Amino acid sequence: MEAKIKKWRSPSLGKDMEMAVYGETGTPVIGIPTRGATCKQWEKFGMTDSISYQLDNGFNQLFALPSIDNEALLNKNASPEQRLIRQQQYESYIVEEVVPFIKDQNSIEFIIIAGVDFGGYHAITSALKYPEVFGKAIGISGIYDIRPYIDDYYDDDVYYSNPMDFVPNLNKKSLLDKVQDIDFRLVSYEEDKRINDAVRMDNVMRMKFLDHHLDIWSDGADEWDLWPQMLKTHII
């Protein structure tokens, strides 16, 4: 399926951003790639093909985003404070720009957010912080603890950007009720170097009695062979 490329100057990020849109209608899916990748990565590596039936038949519409992780949490040329600011700007880009764009294009209120690798971090964290916006969050080989990427720095911005830290302290009932409504999927595989993040996130969510599904695959195939299958399995 050919993508429609949408571009605009992002106020949140102060730069031009591209989005690849696949399909015409159906439940919207925000797709976030691996660290530093473009909005065409999912198409290049078979993620889009894996859900082509859903896209071709109007069950889903995919809005594939680029990553700016190399400007944010992975930017070793910036201070930890600067990395966190850039991460927060990307979060604002998703919630304050991408979501309204989707709502202008698609009348379905239920939005799925999905990501692989660092994209899994963005998907799960965005849904946890903005539960009124998303209906399902899929983290595939996700990273859910950002502290190894910010040296030894720690402040409130780290805390509120790190689900391993802030989820255990989610105590406000009105917020927990909204988070409880989200369909969370934590997906990994036995040989995944990020599997411990999925297991730890599972433990944290179970501790807060948050409904979610941990799915660990035993298949030993290459990650780019597994990830499209995982997306297809959990998008439905």
GROMACS .gro file of C-alpha atoms in nm:
model
  236
    1MET     CA    1   0.000   0.000   0.000
    2GLU     CA    2   0.133   0.341  -0.097
    3ALA     CA    3   0.175   0.594   0.181
    4LYS     CA    4   0.041   0.946   0.179
    5ILE     CA    5   0.310   1.170   0.323
    6LYS     CA    6   0.191   1.454   0.543
    7LYS     CA    7   0.427   1.731   0.649
    8TRP     CA    8   0.407   2.029   0.877
    9ARG     CA    9   0.628   2.254   1.082
   10SER     CA   10   0.598   2.121   1.436
   11PRO     CA   11   0.553   2.396   1.697
   12SER     CA   12   0.648   2.149   1.970
   13LEU     CA   13   0.973   2.043   1.806
   14GLY     CA   14   1.061   2.355   1.604
   15LYS     CA   15   1.130   2.151   1.291
   16ASP     CA   16   0.957   2.004   0.989
   17MET     CA   17   0.807   1.659   1.057
   18GLU     CA   18   0.678   1.394   0.819
   19MET     CA   19   0.408   1.134   0.874
   20ALA     CA   20   0.324   0.837   0.652
   21VAL     CA   21  -0.048   0.759   0.638
   22TYR     CA   22  -0.172   0.419   0.522
   23GLY     CA   23  -0.537   0.337   0.463
   24GLU     CA   24  -0.842   0.557   0.432
   25THR     CA   25  -1.053   0.470   0.735
   26GLY     CA   26  -1.082   0.238   1.034
   27THR     CA   27  -0.952   0.247   1.391
   28PRO     CA   28  -0.650   0.479   1.387
   29VAL     CA   29  -0.308   0.343   1.482
   30ILE     CA   30  -0.012   0.564   1.566
   31GLY     CA   31   0.304   0.372   1.476
   32ILE     CA   32   0.638   0.473   1.629
   33PRO     CA   33   0.962   0.324   1.490
   34THR     CA   34   1.290   0.225   1.647
   35ARG     CA   35   1.538   0.484   1.767
   36GLY     CA   36   1.620   0.753   1.512
   37ALA     CA   37   1.424   0.596   1.226
   38THR     CA   38   1.203   0.770   0.969
   39CYS     CA   39   0.828   0.741   0.921
   40LYS     CA   40   0.888   0.491   0.637
   41GLN     CA   41   1.070   0.235   0.856
   42TRP     CA   42   0.757   0.031   0.926
   43GLU     CA   43   0.690   0.002   0.553
   44LYS     CA   44   1.052  -0.089   0.474
   45PHE     CA   45   1.067  -0.369   0.730
   46GLY     CA   46   0.728  -0.532   0.673
   47MET     CA   47   0.524  -0.387   0.958
   48THR     CA   48   0.280  -0.225   0.720
   49ASP     CA   49   0.250  -0.539   0.506
   50SER     CA   50   0.173  -0.744   0.817
   51ILE     CA   51  -0.150  -0.548   0.872
   52SER     CA   52  -0.228  -0.490   0.503
   53TYR     CA   53  -0.559  -0.676   0.531
   54GLN     CA   54  -0.676  -0.440   0.805
   55LEU     CA   55  -0.554  -0.136   0.611
   56ASP     CA   56  -0.695  -0.244   0.274
   57ASN     CA   57  -1.034  -0.334   0.417
   58GLY     CA   58  -1.090  -0.026   0.631
   59PHE     CA   59  -1.042  -0.187   0.970
   60ASN     CA   60  -0.741   0.028   1.057
   61GLN     CA   61  -0.571   0.344   0.940
   62LEU     CA   62  -0.200   0.374   1.020
   63PHE     CA   63  -0.026   0.702   1.099
   64ALA     CA   64   0.347   0.620   1.103
   65LEU     CA   65   0.571   0.874   1.275
   66PRO     CA   66   0.945   0.939   1.267
   67SER     CA   67   1.165   0.912   1.575
   68ILE     CA   68   1.377   1.192   1.721
   69ASP     CA   69   1.538   0.977   1.989
   70ASN     CA   70   1.884   1.067   1.858
   71GLU     CA   71   1.803   1.430   1.945
   72ALA     CA   72   1.655   1.339   2.282
   73LEU     CA   73   1.731   1.055   2.524
   74LEU     CA   74   2.006   0.909   2.305
   75ASN     CA   75   2.183   1.239   2.239
   76LYS     CA   76   2.514   1.208   2.422
   77ASN     CA   77   2.612   1.557   2.304
   78ALA     CA   78   2.336   1.710   2.514
   79SER     CA   79   2.307   1.730   2.890
   80PRO     CA   80   2.056   1.501   3.062
   81GLU     CA   81   1.834   1.805   3.123
   82GLN     CA   82   1.837   1.891   2.752
   83ARG     CA   83   1.766   1.530   2.654
   84LEU     CA   84   1.461   1.525   2.880
   85ILE     CA   85   1.331   1.855   2.743
   86ARG     CA   86   1.355   1.718   2.389
   87GLN     CA   87   1.178   1.399   2.497
   88GLN     CA   88   0.896   1.607   2.647
   89GLN     CA   89   0.871   1.806   2.324
   90TYR     CA   90   0.827   1.483   2.129
   91GLU     CA   91   0.556   1.379   2.373
   92SER     CA   92   0.382   1.712   2.310
   93TYR     CA   93   0.417   1.657   1.935
   94ILE     CA   94   0.231   1.326   1.964
   95VAL     CA   95  -0.047   1.440   2.197
   96GLU     CA   96  -0.095   1.801   2.089
   97GLU     CA   97  -0.026   1.774   1.714
   98VAL     CA   98  -0.054   1.417   1.587
   99VAL     CA   99  -0.368   1.324   1.780
  100PRO     CA  100  -0.562   1.637   1.672
  101PHE     CA  101  -0.451   1.574   1.312
  102ILE     CA  102  -0.588   1.220   1.334
  103LYS     CA  103  -0.916   1.343   1.479
  104ASP     CA  104  -0.951   1.583   1.185
  105GLN     CA  105  -0.904   1.292   0.943
  106ASN     CA  106  -1.084   1.012   1.123
  107SER     CA  107  -1.408   1.017   1.323
  108ILE     CA  108  -1.326   0.707   1.531
  109GLU     CA  109  -1.242   0.814   1.885
  110PHE     CA  110  -1.057   0.494   1.987
  111ILE     CA  111  -0.687   0.543   1.908
  112ILE     CA  112  -0.422   0.272   1.925
  113ILE     CA  113  -0.060   0.372   1.985
  114ALA     CA  114   0.209   0.114   1.908
  115GLY     CA  115   0.586   0.115   1.896
  116VAL     CA  116   0.894  -0.103   1.870
  117ASP     CA  117   1.215  -0.068   2.072
  118PHE     CA  118   1.225   0.294   2.194
  119GLY     CA  119   0.897   0.339   2.010
  120GLY     CA  120   0.751   0.095   2.262
  121TYR     CA  121   0.860   0.332   2.539
  122HIS     CA  122   0.681   0.621   2.370
  123ALA     CA  123   0.366   0.414   2.313
  124ILE     CA  124   0.327   0.279   2.666
  125THR     CA  125   0.440   0.597   2.841
  126SER     CA  126   0.211   0.821   2.634
  127ALA     CA  127  -0.089   0.603   2.716
  128LEU     CA  128  -0.003   0.596   3.086
  129LYS     CA  129   0.033   0.974   3.102
  130TYR     CA  130  -0.261   1.060   2.875
  131PRO     CA  131  -0.512   0.780   2.931
  132GLU     CA  132  -0.801   0.994   2.810
  133VAL     CA  133  -0.644   1.001   2.463
  134PHE     CA  134  -0.566   0.635   2.388
  135GLY     CA  135  -0.766   0.313   2.394
  136LYS     CA  136  -0.488   0.061   2.337
  137ALA     CA  137  -0.108   0.074   2.376
  138ILE     CA  138   0.124  -0.187   2.228
  139GLY     CA  139   0.490  -0.196   2.330
  140ILE     CA  140   0.691  -0.440   2.117
  141SER     CA  141   1.041  -0.506   2.256
  142GLY     CA  142   0.990  -0.182   2.444
  143ILE     CA  143   1.225  -0.003   2.682
  144TYR     CA  144   1.046   0.117   2.993
  145ASP     CA  145   1.330   0.240   3.213
  146ILE     CA  146   1.508   0.550   3.077
  147ARG     CA  147   1.751   0.594   3.365
  148PRO     CA  148   2.039   0.410   3.189
  149TYR     CA  149   2.014   0.673   2.913
  150ILE     CA  150   2.051   0.985   3.127
  151ASP     CA  151   2.374   0.906   3.311
  152ASP     CA  152   2.331   0.952   3.687
  153TYR     CA  153   2.100   1.251   3.659
  154TYR     CA  154   1.768   1.250   3.843
  155ASP     CA  155   1.494   1.507   3.901
  156ASP     CA  156   1.117   1.540   3.869
  157ASP     CA  157   1.139   1.540   3.489
  158VAL     CA  158   1.311   1.202   3.501
  159TYR     CA  159   1.053   1.069   3.744
  160TYR     CA  160   0.754   1.177   3.533
  161SER     CA  161   0.916   1.049   3.212
  162ASN     CA  162   1.002   0.708   3.352
  163PRO     CA  163   0.712   0.462   3.389
  164MET     CA  164   0.917   0.236   3.615
  165ASP     CA  165   0.923   0.525   3.863
  166PHE     CA  166   0.588   0.699   3.835
  167VAL     CA  167   0.352   0.403   3.785
  168PRO     CA  168   0.407   0.257   4.136
  169ASN     CA  169   0.291   0.590   4.277
  170LEU     CA  170  -0.025   0.626   4.070
  171ASN     CA  171  -0.276   0.651   4.351
  172LYS     CA  172  -0.539   0.899   4.237
  173LYS     CA  173  -0.851   0.693   4.175
  174SER     CA  174  -0.984   0.909   3.891
  175LEU     CA  175  -0.655   0.869   3.704
  176LEU     CA  176  -0.623   0.498   3.780
  177ASP     CA  177  -0.975   0.441   3.650
  178LYS     CA  178  -0.882   0.602   3.319
  179VAL     CA  179  -0.558   0.404   3.294
  180GLN     CA  180  -0.751   0.088   3.376
  181ASP     CA  181  -0.963   0.141   3.065
  182ILE     CA  182  -0.662   0.110   2.833
  183ASP     CA  183  -0.576  -0.221   2.669
  184PHE     CA  184  -0.201  -0.250   2.739
  185ARG     CA  185   0.010  -0.506   2.552
  186LEU     CA  186   0.371  -0.574   2.653
  187VAL     CA  187   0.528  -0.795   2.387
  188SER     CA  188   0.876  -0.946   2.378
  189TYR     CA  189   1.055  -1.273   2.296
  190GLU     CA  190   1.286  -1.502   2.490
  191GLU     CA  191   1.609  -1.392   2.321
  192ASP     CA  192   1.516  -1.023   2.329
  193LYS     CA  193   1.784  -0.810   2.499
  194ARG     CA  194   1.496  -0.586   2.618
  195ILE     CA  195   1.292  -0.870   2.773
  196ASN     CA  196   1.375  -0.759   3.128
  197ASP     CA  197   1.204  -0.427   3.063
  198ALA     CA  198   0.884  -0.605   2.963
  199VAL     CA  199   0.899  -0.833   3.269
  200ARG     CA  200   0.969  -0.544   3.506
  201MET     CA  201   0.690  -0.334   3.353
  202ASP     CA  202   0.457  -0.631   3.390
  203ASN     CA  203   0.546  -0.656   3.759
  204VAL     CA  204   0.490  -0.284   3.816
  205MET     CA  205   0.151  -0.291   3.643
  206ARG     CA  206   0.044  -0.602   3.834
  207MET     CA  207   0.140  -0.430   4.158
  208LYS     CA  208  -0.104  -0.150   4.072
  209PHE     CA  209  -0.371  -0.400   3.955
  210LEU     CA  210  -0.363  -0.250   3.605
  211ASP     CA  211  -0.512  -0.480   3.343
  212HIS     CA  212  -0.257  -0.564   3.075
  213HIS     CA  213  -0.123  -0.856   2.876
  214LEU     CA  214   0.239  -0.974   2.880
  215ASP     CA  215   0.319  -1.181   2.572
  216ILE     CA  216   0.664  -1.345   2.554
  217TRP     CA  217   0.727  -1.531   2.229
  218SER     CA  218   0.952  -1.838   2.222
  219ASP     CA  219   1.035  -1.805   1.853
  220GLY     CA  220   1.407  -1.747   1.796
  221ALA     CA  221   1.374  -1.563   1.465
  222ASP     CA  222   1.528  -1.224   1.388
  223GLU     CA  223   1.346  -0.932   1.551
  224TRP     CA  224   1.236  -0.785   1.218
  225ASP     CA  225   1.080  -1.121   1.133
  226LEU     CA  226   0.900  -1.131   1.468
  227TRP     CA  227   0.792  -0.769   1.509
  228PRO     CA  228   0.553  -0.762   1.211
  229GLN     CA  229   0.389  -1.083   1.335
  230MET     CA  230   0.360  -0.938   1.685
  231LEU     CA  231   0.198  -0.622   1.551
  232LYS     CA  232  -0.053  -0.823   1.349
  233THR     CA  233  -0.136  -1.039   1.650
  234HIS     CA  234  -0.195  -0.751   1.889
  235ILE     CA  235  -0.349  -0.489   1.662
  236ILE     CA  236  -0.674  -0.687   1.641
   0.00000   0.00000   0.00000
